[in-house]
């Protein structure tokens, strides 16, 4: 069964204080690893897709990386507007199209 | 920018009543999905729909649930006889292939 575990559950950073969020996963065959951002009461907002180990994607202050067992979302010099829950999800080759989500990391960035 | 739209944003219904949640996916997308998120829990897959038929469904998606694409633009989720435990945020999503884009959700409250 596909599984996604995210850590930490919550993270509080000061503005400008860089950090990383972890997503470890187990899957028999990986079709894609996805990162989403979710604001309270809203739907997940797509950030990145990673397909193979060693791949990296960047967008503004965010950078996602992938190994065979985990993915990291690096946040460089975060701002208060980066505060949100960051969700990791995977799509395995054993399924048609479903995403299996982790429970997310709740990030708060303070001034 | 194209987006997935969902209506209503909030629906309150009595236990045992039927509800229909509506979604307009992004126009050139081929795959359509419903997910739900119970308050404080992870986003869970319900069903995927491709080429006018269900391509995959989860254990949650039992006989009380059905999906339909009644015309070229709408995608609906029907819950025949709602239970208290159906209270959740329901998200519609669509994709060309793997990268799913989510709507803002319908908050369903069963009383």
XYZ file of C-alpha atoms in Angstrom:
222
model
C 0.000 0.000 0.000
C 1.275 3.470 -0.913
C 2.205 5.542 2.152
C 3.313 9.117 2.703
C 4.684 10.464 5.993
C 5.449 14.145 6.477
C 7.534 15.777 9.169
C 7.493 17.899 11.154
C 3.747 18.274 11.755
C 4.216 21.963 12.460
C 7.083 24.389 11.993
C 7.445 27.943 13.148
C 10.116 30.081 11.477
C 11.125 33.672 11.696
C 11.142 35.649 8.482
C 14.379 34.899 6.635
C 15.064 31.669 8.563
C 15.510 28.897 5.981
C 14.426 25.302 6.643
C 13.312 22.052 5.029
C 10.165 19.970 5.167
C 10.414 16.208 4.800
C 8.202 13.743 2.962
C 9.119 10.078 3.189
C 7.236 7.572 1.109
C 6.813 3.921 0.292
C 5.471 2.832 -3.061
C 6.088 -0.138 -5.310
C 6.594 2.075 -8.351
C 6.552 5.866 -8.426
C 4.783 7.691 -11.214
C 5.098 11.114 -9.593
C 5.681 12.935 -6.281
C 3.695 16.140 -5.839
C 3.873 19.130 -3.537
C 0.845 21.279 -2.825
C 0.209 24.307 -0.668
C -3.076 24.545 1.234
C -4.373 27.679 2.929
C -7.041 27.300 5.652
C -10.451 26.459 4.216
C -9.097 26.306 0.650
C -8.228 23.623 -1.863
C -4.670 22.365 -2.427
C -2.683 24.584 -4.779
C -0.272 22.748 -7.064
C 3.422 23.586 -6.611
C 5.667 20.892 -8.109
C 5.850 17.457 -9.658
C 8.970 15.302 -9.370
C 9.258 12.123 -11.381
C 12.626 10.535 -10.666
C 15.343 10.454 -8.015
C 17.781 13.338 -8.345
C 15.239 15.668 -9.893
C 14.896 19.205 -8.488
C 12.335 21.946 -9.156
C 12.372 25.563 -7.989
C 9.789 28.298 -7.698
C 10.594 31.583 -5.972
C 11.693 30.712 -2.403
C 10.768 27.022 -2.725
C 12.873 24.151 -3.995
C 11.749 20.531 -4.110
C 14.116 17.564 -4.331
C 13.556 13.827 -4.643
C 15.423 10.679 -3.626
C 14.271 7.074 -3.837
C 12.766 7.230 -0.346
C 11.987 10.862 0.407
C 11.402 14.332 -0.894
C 12.341 17.638 0.653
C 10.769 21.034 0.270
C 13.419 23.639 1.019
C 12.207 27.111 1.930
C 14.837 29.825 1.571
C 14.405 33.132 3.405
C 10.682 32.630 3.984
C 8.195 35.484 4.282
C 4.967 35.611 6.321
C 2.973 34.990 3.123
C 4.598 31.544 2.889
C 2.606 30.516 5.958
C 0.371 27.585 4.938
C 0.123 23.819 5.165
C 2.379 22.063 2.678
C 1.118 18.731 1.417
C 3.089 15.936 -0.189
C 1.300 13.388 -2.365
C 2.343 10.507 -4.550
C 0.933 8.689 -7.504
C 2.034 5.096 -7.822
C 2.242 3.016 -10.959
C -0.133 0.513 -9.332
C -3.038 2.923 -9.549
C -4.863 4.550 -12.428
C -4.535 8.107 -11.235
C -5.227 8.577 -7.542
C -3.054 10.713 -5.291
C -2.125 9.480 -1.819
C -1.581 12.445 0.487
C 0.397 12.920 3.655
C -1.000 14.789 6.635
C 0.986 17.907 5.801
C 3.378 20.287 7.547
C 1.788 23.416 8.962
C 4.260 26.268 8.445
C 4.031 29.569 10.254
C 6.448 32.366 9.359
C 6.581 35.287 11.768
C 8.129 38.736 11.478
C -5.746 31.546 -15.423
C -8.065 28.527 -15.829
C -9.384 27.108 -12.593
C -11.655 24.404 -11.231
C -14.858 25.902 -9.840
C -17.116 24.263 -7.285
C -20.610 25.063 -6.097
C -21.939 25.559 -3.529
C -19.113 26.674 -1.261
C -21.048 25.502 1.788
C -24.000 23.151 2.082
C -25.881 22.128 5.188
C -28.144 19.103 4.919
C -30.141 16.855 7.191
C -29.033 13.288 7.764
C -30.644 10.976 5.222
C -31.060 13.654 2.563
C -29.497 13.510 -0.896
C -26.928 16.117 -1.898
C -25.321 16.939 -5.214
C -21.984 18.722 -5.291
C -21.105 20.420 -8.548
C -17.825 21.113 -10.281
C -16.695 22.696 -13.523
C -13.249 21.241 -14.351
C -10.639 23.039 -16.446
C -11.860 22.880 -20.029
C -9.114 20.901 -21.782
C -8.599 18.419 -18.946
C -9.350 14.737 -19.397
C -9.306 13.290 -15.882
C -11.696 14.326 -13.136
C -11.555 13.516 -9.450
C -13.306 13.891 -6.149
C -11.396 14.002 -2.876
C -12.559 14.755 0.629
C -10.915 16.135 3.749
C -12.480 15.609 7.143
C -11.574 18.463 9.494
C -8.023 18.047 10.768
C -7.330 14.968 8.652
C -5.555 14.238 5.399
C -6.965 14.673 1.922
C -8.485 11.331 0.846
C -9.162 10.057 -2.664
C -12.736 9.132 -3.501
C -12.994 8.539 -7.244
C -11.440 9.291 -10.614
C -13.343 9.584 -13.889
C -11.970 9.316 -17.406
C -13.573 8.862 -20.796
C -17.066 8.988 -19.256
C -16.526 6.215 -16.772
C -15.060 5.600 -13.319
C -11.405 4.643 -13.702
C -10.674 4.106 -10.014
C -12.476 4.391 -6.687
C -11.578 4.040 -3.031
C -13.233 1.972 -0.319
C -14.950 5.152 0.868
C -16.797 5.438 -2.446
C -19.565 2.950 -1.721
C -23.063 2.592 -3.154
C -24.155 5.828 -1.475
C -21.908 7.790 -3.822
C -22.174 8.351 -7.555
C -20.544 10.627 -10.105
C -21.796 11.957 -13.378
C -20.686 14.189 -16.205
C -24.104 15.273 -17.417
C -22.805 17.590 -20.150
C -19.502 18.753 -21.597
C -18.596 20.993 -18.703
C -20.039 19.819 -15.377
C -18.933 16.991 -13.096
C -21.093 16.076 -10.130
C -20.836 14.011 -6.967
C -24.091 12.707 -5.509
C -24.450 11.344 -2.003
C -27.755 9.496 -1.837
C -28.458 9.357 1.874
C -26.083 11.494 3.887
C -24.656 10.401 7.234
C -23.126 12.520 9.969
C -19.699 11.114 9.058
C -20.018 12.495 5.516
C -19.386 15.975 6.940
C -16.162 17.148 5.291
C -14.660 19.413 2.662
C -15.157 17.886 -0.767
C -12.668 18.848 -3.441
C -13.045 18.397 -7.151
C -9.873 18.205 -9.227
C -8.977 17.793 -12.863
C -5.841 16.994 -14.841
C -4.535 16.568 -18.345
C -2.570 13.562 -17.133
C -0.767 13.521 -13.782
C -0.784 17.073 -12.355
C -4.137 17.585 -10.678
C -5.555 21.060 -10.053
C -8.043 21.413 -7.247
C -11.088 23.580 -6.720
C -11.724 25.576 -3.571
C -14.020 22.923 -2.165
C -17.552 22.502 -0.873
C -17.918 22.323 2.873
C -20.657 19.758 3.544
C -22.208 19.776 6.999
C -24.645 16.983 7.835
C -26.855 17.676 10.846
